CSV table of C-alpha atoms in Angstrom, one decimal:
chain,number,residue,atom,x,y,z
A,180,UNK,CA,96.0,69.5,129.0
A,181,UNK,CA,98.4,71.2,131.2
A,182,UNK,CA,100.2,75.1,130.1
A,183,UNK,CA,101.6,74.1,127.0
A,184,UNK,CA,105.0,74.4,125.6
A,185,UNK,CA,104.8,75.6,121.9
A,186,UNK,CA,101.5,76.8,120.9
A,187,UNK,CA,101.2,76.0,116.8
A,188,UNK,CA,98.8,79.0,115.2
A,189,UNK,CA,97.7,76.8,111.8
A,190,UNK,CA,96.8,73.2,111.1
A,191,UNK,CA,98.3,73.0,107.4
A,192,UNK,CA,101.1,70.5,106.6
A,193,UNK,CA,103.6,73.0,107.8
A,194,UNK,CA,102.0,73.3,111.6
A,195,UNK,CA,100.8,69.3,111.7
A,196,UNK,CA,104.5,67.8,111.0
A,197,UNK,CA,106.2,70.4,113.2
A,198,UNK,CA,102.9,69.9,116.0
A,199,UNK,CA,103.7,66.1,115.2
A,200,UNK,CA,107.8,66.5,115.6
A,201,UNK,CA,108.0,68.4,118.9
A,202,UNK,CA,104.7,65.5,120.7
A,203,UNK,CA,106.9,63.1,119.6
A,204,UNK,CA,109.6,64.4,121.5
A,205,UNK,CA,107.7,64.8,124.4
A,206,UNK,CA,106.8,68.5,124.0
A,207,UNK,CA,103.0,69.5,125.1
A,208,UNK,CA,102.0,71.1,122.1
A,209,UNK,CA,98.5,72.9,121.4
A,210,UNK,CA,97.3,73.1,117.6
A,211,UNK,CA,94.8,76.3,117.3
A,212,UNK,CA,92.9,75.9,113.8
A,213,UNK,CA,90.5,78.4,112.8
A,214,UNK,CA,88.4,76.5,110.8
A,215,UNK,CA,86.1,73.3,112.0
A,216,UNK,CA,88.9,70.8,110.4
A,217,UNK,CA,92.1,70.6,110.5
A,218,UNK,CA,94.6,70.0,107.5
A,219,UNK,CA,94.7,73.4,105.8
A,220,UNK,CA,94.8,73.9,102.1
A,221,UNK,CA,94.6,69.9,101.0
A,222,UNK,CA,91.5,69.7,102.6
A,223,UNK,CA,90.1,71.1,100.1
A,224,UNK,CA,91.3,70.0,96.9
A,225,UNK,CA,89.7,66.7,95.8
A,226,UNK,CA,93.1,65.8,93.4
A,227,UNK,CA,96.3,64.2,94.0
A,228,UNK,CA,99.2,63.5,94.0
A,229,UNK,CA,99.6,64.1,97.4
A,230,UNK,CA,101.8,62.2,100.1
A,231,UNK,CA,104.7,60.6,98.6
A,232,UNK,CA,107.3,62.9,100.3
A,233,UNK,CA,105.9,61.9,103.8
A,234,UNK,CA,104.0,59.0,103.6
A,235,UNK,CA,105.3,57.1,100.6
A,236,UNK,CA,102.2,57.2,99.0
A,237,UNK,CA,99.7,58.9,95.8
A,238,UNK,CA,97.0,60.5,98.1
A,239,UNK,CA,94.2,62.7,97.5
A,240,UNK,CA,94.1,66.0,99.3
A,241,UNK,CA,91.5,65.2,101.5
A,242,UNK,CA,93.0,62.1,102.7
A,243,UNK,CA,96.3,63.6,103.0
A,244,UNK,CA,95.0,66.3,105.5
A,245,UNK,CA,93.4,63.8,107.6
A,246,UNK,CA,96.0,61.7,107.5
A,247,UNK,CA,98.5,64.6,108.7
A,248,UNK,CA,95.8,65.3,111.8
A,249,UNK,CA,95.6,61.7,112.4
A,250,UNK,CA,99.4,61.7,112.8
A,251,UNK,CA,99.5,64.7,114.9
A,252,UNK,CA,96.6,63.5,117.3
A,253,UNK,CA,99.0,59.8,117.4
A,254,UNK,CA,101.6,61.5,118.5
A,255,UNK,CA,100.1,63.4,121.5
A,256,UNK,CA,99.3,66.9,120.1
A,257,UNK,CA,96.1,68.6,120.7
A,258,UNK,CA,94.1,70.3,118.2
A,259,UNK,CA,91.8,73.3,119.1
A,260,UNK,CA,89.5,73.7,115.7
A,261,UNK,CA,87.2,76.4,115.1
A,262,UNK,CA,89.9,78.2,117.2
A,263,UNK,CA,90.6,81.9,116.1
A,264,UNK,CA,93.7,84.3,117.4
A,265,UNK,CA,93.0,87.8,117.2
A,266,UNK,CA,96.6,88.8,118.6
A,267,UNK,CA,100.2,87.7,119.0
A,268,UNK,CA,101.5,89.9,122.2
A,269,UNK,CA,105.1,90.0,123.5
A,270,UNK,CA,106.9,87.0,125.2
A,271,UNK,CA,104.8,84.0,123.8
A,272,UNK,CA,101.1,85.0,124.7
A,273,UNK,CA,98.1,84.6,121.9
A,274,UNK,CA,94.7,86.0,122.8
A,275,UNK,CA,92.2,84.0,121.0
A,276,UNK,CA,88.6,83.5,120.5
A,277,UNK,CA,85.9,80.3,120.3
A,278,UNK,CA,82.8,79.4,121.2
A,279,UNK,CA,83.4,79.3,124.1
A,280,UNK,CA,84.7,83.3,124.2
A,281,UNK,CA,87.7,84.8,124.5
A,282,UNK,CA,91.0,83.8,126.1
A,283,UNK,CA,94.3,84.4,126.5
A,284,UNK,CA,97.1,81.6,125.6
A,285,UNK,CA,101.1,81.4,126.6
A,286,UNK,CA,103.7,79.2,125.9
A,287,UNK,CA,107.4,79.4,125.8
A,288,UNK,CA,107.0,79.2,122.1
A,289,UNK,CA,104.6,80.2,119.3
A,290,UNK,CA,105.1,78.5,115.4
A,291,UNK,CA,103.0,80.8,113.1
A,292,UNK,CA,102.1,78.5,110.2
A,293,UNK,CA,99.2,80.4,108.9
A,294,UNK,CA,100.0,80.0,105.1
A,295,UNK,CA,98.3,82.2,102.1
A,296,UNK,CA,95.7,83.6,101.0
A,297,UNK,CA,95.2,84.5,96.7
A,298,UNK,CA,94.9,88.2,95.8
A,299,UNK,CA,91.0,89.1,95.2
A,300,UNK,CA,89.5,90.7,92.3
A,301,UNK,CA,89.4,93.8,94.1
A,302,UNK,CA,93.3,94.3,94.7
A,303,UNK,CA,93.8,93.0,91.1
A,304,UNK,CA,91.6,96.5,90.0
A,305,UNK,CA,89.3,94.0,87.6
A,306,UNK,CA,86.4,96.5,86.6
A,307,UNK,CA,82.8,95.6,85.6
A,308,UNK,CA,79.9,95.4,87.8
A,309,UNK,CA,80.0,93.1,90.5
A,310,UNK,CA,77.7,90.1,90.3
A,311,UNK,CA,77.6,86.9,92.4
A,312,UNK,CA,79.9,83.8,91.2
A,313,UNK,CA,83.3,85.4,91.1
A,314,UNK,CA,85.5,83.7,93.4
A,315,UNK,CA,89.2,82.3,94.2
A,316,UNK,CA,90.5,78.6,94.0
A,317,UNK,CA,90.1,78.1,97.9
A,318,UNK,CA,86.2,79.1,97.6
A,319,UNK,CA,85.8,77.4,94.3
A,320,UNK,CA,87.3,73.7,95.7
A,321,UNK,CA,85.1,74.2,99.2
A,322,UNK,CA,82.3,74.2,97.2
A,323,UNK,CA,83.1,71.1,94.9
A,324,UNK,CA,85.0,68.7,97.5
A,325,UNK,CA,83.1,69.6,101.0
A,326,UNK,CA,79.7,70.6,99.7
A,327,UNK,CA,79.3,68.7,96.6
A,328,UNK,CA,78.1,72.0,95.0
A,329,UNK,CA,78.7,72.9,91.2
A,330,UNK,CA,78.8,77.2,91.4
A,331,UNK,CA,78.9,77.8,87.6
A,332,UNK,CA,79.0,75.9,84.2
A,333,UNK,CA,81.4,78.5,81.9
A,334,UNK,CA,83.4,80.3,83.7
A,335,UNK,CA,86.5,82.1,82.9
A,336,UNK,CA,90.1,81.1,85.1
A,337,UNK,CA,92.3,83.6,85.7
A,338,UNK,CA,96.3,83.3,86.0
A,339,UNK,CA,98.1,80.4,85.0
A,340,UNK,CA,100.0,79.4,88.3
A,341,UNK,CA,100.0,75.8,89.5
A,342,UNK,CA,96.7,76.3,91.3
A,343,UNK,CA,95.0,77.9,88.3
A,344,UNK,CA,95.6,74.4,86.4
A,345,UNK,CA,94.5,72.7,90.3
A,346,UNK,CA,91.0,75.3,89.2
A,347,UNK,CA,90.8,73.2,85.7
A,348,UNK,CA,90.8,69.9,87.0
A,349,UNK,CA,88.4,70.8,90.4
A,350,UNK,CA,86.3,72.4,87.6
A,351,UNK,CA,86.7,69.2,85.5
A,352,UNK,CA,85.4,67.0,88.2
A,353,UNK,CA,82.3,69.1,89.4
A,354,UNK,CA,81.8,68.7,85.1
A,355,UNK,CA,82.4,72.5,84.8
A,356,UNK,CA,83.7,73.2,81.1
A,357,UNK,CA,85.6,76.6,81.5
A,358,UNK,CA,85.0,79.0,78.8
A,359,UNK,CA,88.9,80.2,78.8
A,360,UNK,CA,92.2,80.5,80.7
A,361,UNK,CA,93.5,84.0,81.0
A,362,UNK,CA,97.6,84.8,81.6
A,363,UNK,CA,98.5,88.5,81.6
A,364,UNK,CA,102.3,87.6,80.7
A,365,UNK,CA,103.8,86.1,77.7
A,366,UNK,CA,103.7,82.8,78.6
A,367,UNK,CA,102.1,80.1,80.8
A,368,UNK,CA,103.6,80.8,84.9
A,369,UNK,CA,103.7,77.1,85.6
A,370,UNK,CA,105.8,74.6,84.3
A,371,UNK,CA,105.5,74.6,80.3
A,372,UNK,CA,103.9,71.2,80.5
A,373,UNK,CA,101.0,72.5,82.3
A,374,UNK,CA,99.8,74.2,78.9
A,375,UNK,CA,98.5,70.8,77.8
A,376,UNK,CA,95.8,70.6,80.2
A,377,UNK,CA,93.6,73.1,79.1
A,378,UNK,CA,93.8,71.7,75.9
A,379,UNK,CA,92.9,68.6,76.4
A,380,UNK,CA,90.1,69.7,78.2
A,381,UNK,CA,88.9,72.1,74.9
A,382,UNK,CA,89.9,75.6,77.3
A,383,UNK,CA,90.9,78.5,75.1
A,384,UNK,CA,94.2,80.2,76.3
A,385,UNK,CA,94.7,83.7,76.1
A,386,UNK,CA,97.9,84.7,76.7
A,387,UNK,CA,99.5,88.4,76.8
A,388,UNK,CA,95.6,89.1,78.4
A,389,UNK,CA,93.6,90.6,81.5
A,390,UNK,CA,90.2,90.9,82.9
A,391,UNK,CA,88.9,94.2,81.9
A,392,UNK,CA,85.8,94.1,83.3
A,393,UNK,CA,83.2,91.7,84.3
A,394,UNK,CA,79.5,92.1,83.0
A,395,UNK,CA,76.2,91.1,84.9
A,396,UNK,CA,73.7,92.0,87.6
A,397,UNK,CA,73.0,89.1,89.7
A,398,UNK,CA,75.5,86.5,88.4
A,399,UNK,CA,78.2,87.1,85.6
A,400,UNK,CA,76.8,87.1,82.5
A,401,UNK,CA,80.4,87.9,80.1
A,402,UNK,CA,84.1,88.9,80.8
A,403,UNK,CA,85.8,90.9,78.2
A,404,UNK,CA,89.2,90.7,77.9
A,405,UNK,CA,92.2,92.9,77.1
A,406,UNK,CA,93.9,91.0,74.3
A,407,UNK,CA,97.0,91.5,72.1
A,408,UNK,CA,94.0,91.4,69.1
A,409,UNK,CA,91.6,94.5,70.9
A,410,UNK,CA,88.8,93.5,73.3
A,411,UNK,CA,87.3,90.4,73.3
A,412,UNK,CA,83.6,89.7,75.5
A,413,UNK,CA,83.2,86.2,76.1
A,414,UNK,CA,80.1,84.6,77.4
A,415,UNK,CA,80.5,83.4,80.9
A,416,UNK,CA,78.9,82.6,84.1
A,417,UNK,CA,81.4,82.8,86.9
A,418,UNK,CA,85.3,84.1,87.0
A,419,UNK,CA,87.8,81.8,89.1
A,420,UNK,CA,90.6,84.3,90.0
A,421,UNK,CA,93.7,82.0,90.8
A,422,UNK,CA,97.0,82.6,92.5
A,423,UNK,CA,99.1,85.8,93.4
A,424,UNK,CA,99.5,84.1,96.8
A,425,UNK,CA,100.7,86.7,99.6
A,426,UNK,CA,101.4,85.9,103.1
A,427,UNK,CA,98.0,85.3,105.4
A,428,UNK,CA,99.9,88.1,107.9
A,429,UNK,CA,97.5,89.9,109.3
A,430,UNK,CA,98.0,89.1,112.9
A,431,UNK,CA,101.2,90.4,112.1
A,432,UNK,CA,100.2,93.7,110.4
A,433,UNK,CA,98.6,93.9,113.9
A,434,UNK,CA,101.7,93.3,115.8
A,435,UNK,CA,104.9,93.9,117.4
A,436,UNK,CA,106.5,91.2,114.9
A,437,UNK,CA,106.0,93.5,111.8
A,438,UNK,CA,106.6,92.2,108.2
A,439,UNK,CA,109.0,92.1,105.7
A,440,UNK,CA,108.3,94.6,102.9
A,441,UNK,CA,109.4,92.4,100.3
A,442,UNK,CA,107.8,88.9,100.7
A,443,UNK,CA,105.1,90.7,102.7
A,444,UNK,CA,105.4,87.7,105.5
A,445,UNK,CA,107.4,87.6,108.8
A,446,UNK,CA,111.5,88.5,109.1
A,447,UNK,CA,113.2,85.1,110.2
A,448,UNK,CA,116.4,83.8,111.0
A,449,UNK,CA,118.4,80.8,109.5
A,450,UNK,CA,116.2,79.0,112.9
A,451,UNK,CA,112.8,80.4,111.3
A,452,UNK,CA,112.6,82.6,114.5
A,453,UNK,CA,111.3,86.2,114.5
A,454,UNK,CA,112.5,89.3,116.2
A,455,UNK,CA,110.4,88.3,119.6
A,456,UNK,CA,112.5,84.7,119.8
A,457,UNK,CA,109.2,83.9,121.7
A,458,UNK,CA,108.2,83.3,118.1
A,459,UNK,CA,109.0,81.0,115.5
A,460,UNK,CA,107.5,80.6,111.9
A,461,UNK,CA,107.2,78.3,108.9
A,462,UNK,CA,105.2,77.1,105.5
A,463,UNK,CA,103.8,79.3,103.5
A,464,UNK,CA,103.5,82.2,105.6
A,465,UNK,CA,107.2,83.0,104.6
A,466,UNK,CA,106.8,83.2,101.2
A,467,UNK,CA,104.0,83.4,99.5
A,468,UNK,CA,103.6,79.9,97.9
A,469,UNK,CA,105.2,76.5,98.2
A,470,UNK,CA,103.9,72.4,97.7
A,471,UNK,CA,102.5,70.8,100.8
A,472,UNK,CA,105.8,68.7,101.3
A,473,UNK,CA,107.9,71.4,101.0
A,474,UNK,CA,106.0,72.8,104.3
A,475,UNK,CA,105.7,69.5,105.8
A,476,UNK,CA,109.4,69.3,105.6
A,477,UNK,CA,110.0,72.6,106.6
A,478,UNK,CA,107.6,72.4,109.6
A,479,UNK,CA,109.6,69.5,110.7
A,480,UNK,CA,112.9,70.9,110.2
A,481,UNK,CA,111.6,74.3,112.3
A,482,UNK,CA,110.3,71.6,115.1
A,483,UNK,CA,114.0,70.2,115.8
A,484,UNK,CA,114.7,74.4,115.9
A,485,UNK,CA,112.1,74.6,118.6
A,486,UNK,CA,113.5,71.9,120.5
A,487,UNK,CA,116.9,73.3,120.7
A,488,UNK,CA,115.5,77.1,121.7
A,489,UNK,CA,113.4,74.8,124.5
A,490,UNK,CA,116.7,73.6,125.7
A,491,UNK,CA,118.3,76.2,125.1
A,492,UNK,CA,121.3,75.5,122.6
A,493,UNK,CA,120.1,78.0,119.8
A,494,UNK,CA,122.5,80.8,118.8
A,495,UNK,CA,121.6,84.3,120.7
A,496,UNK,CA,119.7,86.0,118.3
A,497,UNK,CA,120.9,88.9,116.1
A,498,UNK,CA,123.3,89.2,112.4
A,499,UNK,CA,123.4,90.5,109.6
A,500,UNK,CA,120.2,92.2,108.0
A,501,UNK,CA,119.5,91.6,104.4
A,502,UNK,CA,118.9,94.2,101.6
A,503,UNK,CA,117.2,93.4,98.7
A,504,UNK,CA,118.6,95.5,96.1
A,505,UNK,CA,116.6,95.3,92.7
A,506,UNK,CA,112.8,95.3,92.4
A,507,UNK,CA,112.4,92.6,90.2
A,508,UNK,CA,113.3,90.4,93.0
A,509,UNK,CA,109.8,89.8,95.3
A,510,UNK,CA,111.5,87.8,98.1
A,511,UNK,CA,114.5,86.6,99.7
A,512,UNK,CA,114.1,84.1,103.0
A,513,UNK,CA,115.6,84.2,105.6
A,514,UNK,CA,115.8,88.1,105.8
A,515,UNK,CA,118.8,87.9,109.1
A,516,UNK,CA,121.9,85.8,108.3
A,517,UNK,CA,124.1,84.5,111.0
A,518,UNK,CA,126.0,81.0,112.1
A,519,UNK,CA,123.5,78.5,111.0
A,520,UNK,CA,124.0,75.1,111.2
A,521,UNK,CA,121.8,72.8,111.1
A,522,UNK,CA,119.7,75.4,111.2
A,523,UNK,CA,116.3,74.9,108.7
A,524,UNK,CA,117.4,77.6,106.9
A,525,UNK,CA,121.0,77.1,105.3
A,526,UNK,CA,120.2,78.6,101.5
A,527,UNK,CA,118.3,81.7,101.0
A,528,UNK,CA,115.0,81.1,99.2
A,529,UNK,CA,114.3,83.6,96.6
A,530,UNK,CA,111.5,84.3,94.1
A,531,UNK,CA,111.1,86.6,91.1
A,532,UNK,CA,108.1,89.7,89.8
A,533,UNK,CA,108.8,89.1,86.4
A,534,UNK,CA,111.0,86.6,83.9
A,535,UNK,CA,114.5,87.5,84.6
A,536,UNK,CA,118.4,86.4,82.8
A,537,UNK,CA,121.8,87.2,84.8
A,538,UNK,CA,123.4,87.1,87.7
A,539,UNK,CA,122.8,86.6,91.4
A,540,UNK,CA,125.1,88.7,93.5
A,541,UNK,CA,124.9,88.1,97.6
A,542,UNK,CA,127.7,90.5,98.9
A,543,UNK,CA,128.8,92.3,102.1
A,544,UNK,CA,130.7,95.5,101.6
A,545,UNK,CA,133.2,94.9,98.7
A,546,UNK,CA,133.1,91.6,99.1
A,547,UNK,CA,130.9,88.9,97.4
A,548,UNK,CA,130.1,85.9,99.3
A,549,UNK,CA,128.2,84.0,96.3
A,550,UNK,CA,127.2,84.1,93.0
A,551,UNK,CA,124.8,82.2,90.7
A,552,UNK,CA,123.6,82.9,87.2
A,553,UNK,CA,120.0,82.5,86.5
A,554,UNK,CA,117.4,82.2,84.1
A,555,UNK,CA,114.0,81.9,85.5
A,556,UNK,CA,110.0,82.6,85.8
A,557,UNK,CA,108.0,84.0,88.4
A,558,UNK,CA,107.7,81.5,91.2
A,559,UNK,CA,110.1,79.3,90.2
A,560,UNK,CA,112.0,77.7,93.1
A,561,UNK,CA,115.8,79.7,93.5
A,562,UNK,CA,118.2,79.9,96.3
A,563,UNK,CA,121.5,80.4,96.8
A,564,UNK,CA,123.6,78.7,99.8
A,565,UNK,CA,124.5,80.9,102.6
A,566,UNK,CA,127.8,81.6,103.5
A,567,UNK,CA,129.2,79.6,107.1
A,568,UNK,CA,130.5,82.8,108.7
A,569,UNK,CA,129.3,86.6,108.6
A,570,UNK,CA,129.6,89.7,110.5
A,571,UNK,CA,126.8,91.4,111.5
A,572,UNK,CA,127.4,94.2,108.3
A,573,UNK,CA,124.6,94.8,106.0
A,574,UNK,CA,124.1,91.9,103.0
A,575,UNK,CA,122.9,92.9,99.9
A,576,UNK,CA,121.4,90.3,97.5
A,577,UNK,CA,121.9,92.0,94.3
A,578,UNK,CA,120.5,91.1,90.5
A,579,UNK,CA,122.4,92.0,87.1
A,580,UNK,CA,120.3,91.7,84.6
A,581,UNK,CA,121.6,90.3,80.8
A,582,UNK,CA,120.1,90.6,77.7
């Protein structure tokens, strides 16, 4: 293809539909994935449901990834797999590696889609020795879906996010019988309904529990646990350690884009573009952890953005900066707040660290510009709309807590 116009780093739902938006409108549009497929996450994960926002349909994820290439490929975009960028530079310009070596890629625009990546045993401090079969979801469903592999028969699943209970049922079809489900916190993180599943699958949940250490030489032979009862060791031959998503943002640890300290992925604008207006981004690179049509939505909504910075009718860039003001909250999106319509950002995404009751306060000075009252989890789905008009003052998004 000729020098392309927006250069899309990720080939998950969120950089497919936005790839697939902007070839539709005529856009030459370059896909660079990393891996040897594209589709990103669903690729991996043998279950459904899948596809109903987008294409009206229960899919599995396998066939929901390809069918997102497919779509992408239809429309005119081209995808670069086993494609690898090692830095974003100023203005638009992407070095990246293949087999074929090294290289250096511009466009007027680059979409940063690169999604998450779970926190390892290592940054959760787990103790023990460390044997073979202790792995995360991602590793854990590549071995089950794409290389019909079975890693363990009894292992023990850490956390209780929606992707632990996605663990259970990948475990449940490679006819893996878990020995237990460990949640740190008082109750299960996902929807309440989720409890059911391990028990109709016979999995013991421990709640108010941790890893303490894992025991074995060559492969995991126990896990003992930190329980409200004292220690408990419990026979085992692989740990699964699920969720605590965080931003894949390396590239931009590496960067002149930087991070946000709070949601630890880029700082956006109501248009999903970053300080370098080069440089767009959406899915779950913003925030730790969203459902494939959430970023298939957003992807496309960021796309129509594109096309307007392409054609220049975007907004100069610039507004107010937002302060998060209380550590229980772990992330508010977009992080600059200015005239946004139609912009793919018009309510501010927010998650929790920890269960939390009161009020949600975004003010600007003495002045508050919205207010909700809450009661919510950790990773529940909050926002709260954005105001139409705002000076370029500080914002605070501000928590009272109630007992």
């Amino acid at each position: 293809m000729t020098e392309p116009e927006v250069i899309v780093v990720g080939a998950g739902p969120a950089g497919l539909s936005a790839a697939t938006e902007l070839a539709r409108a005529g856009r030459r549009v370059v896909v660079l994935e990393r891996e040897a497929e594209a589709g990103g996450v669903p690729r991996h994960c043998g279950h459904s449901p899948y596809g109903m926002r987008e294409f009206k349909r229960v899919m599995s994820g396998p066939a929901y990834a390809a069918r997102l290439r497919d779509t992408a490929l239809a429309a005119g975009a081209t995808i670069r797999t086993g494609t690898t960028v090692t830095a974003l530079l100023p203005g638009g310009r992407v070095e990246v590696t293949s087999d074929q070596g090294p290289e250096m890629l511009a466009a007027p625009v680059v979409l940063l889609a690169m999604g998450v990546r779970e926190t390892s045993r290592a940054a959760r401090l787990i103790g023990g020795e460390k044997p073979g079969g202790v792995m995360n979801t991602a590793a854990l469903q590549g071995l089950v879906y794409l290389n019909g592999q079975s890693p363990f028969r009894r292992p023990v699943v850490l956390g209780t996010e929606l992707v632990a209970f996605s663990a259970l049922l990948t475990c449940r079809h490679a006819g893996i019988k878990p020995a237990a489900m460990v949640e740190p916190g008082p109750r299960v993180t996902a929807w309440s309904a989720a409890r059911w599943l391990p028990r109709l699958m016979g999995v013991p949940l421990y709640l108010q529990s941790d890893i303490a250490a894992i025991r074995g030489r060559s492969r995991v032979e126990a896990v003992v646990l930190h329980t409200p009862n004292g220690e408990v060791e419990i026979e085992a031959d692989g740990v699964i350690v699920t969720g605590g998503f965080r931003p894949e943002s390396a590239l931009l640890r590496t960067s002149h884009l930087g991070v946000d300290p709070q949601g630890g992925g880029p700082v956006i604008d109501a248009w999903g573009r970053l300080a370098d207006p080069a440089y767009f981004a959406a899915g779950n690179l913003l925030r730790g952890v969203e459902t494939a049509g959430w970023c298939w939505a957003e992807g496309r909504r960021t796309a129509h953005a594109i096309l307007s910075a392409l054609e220049g009718r975007l907004p100069a860039p610039g507004g107010a900066r937002l302060t998060v003001a209380h550590p229980a909250l772990r992330l508010a999106v977009p992080q600059v707040l200015g005239p946004a319509s139609d912009a793919p950002h018009d309510r501010l995404q927010i998650r929790l660290t920890r269960a939390v009751k009161g009020r949600l306060r975004l003010t600007q000075g003495d002045r508050v510009l919205v207010e909700a009252r809450i009661d919510a989890l950790p990773e529940r789905r909050l926002s709260l709309p954005l105001p139409p008009t705002l000076s370029d003052a500080e914002v605070r998004l501000e928590l009272e807590e109630t007992r």
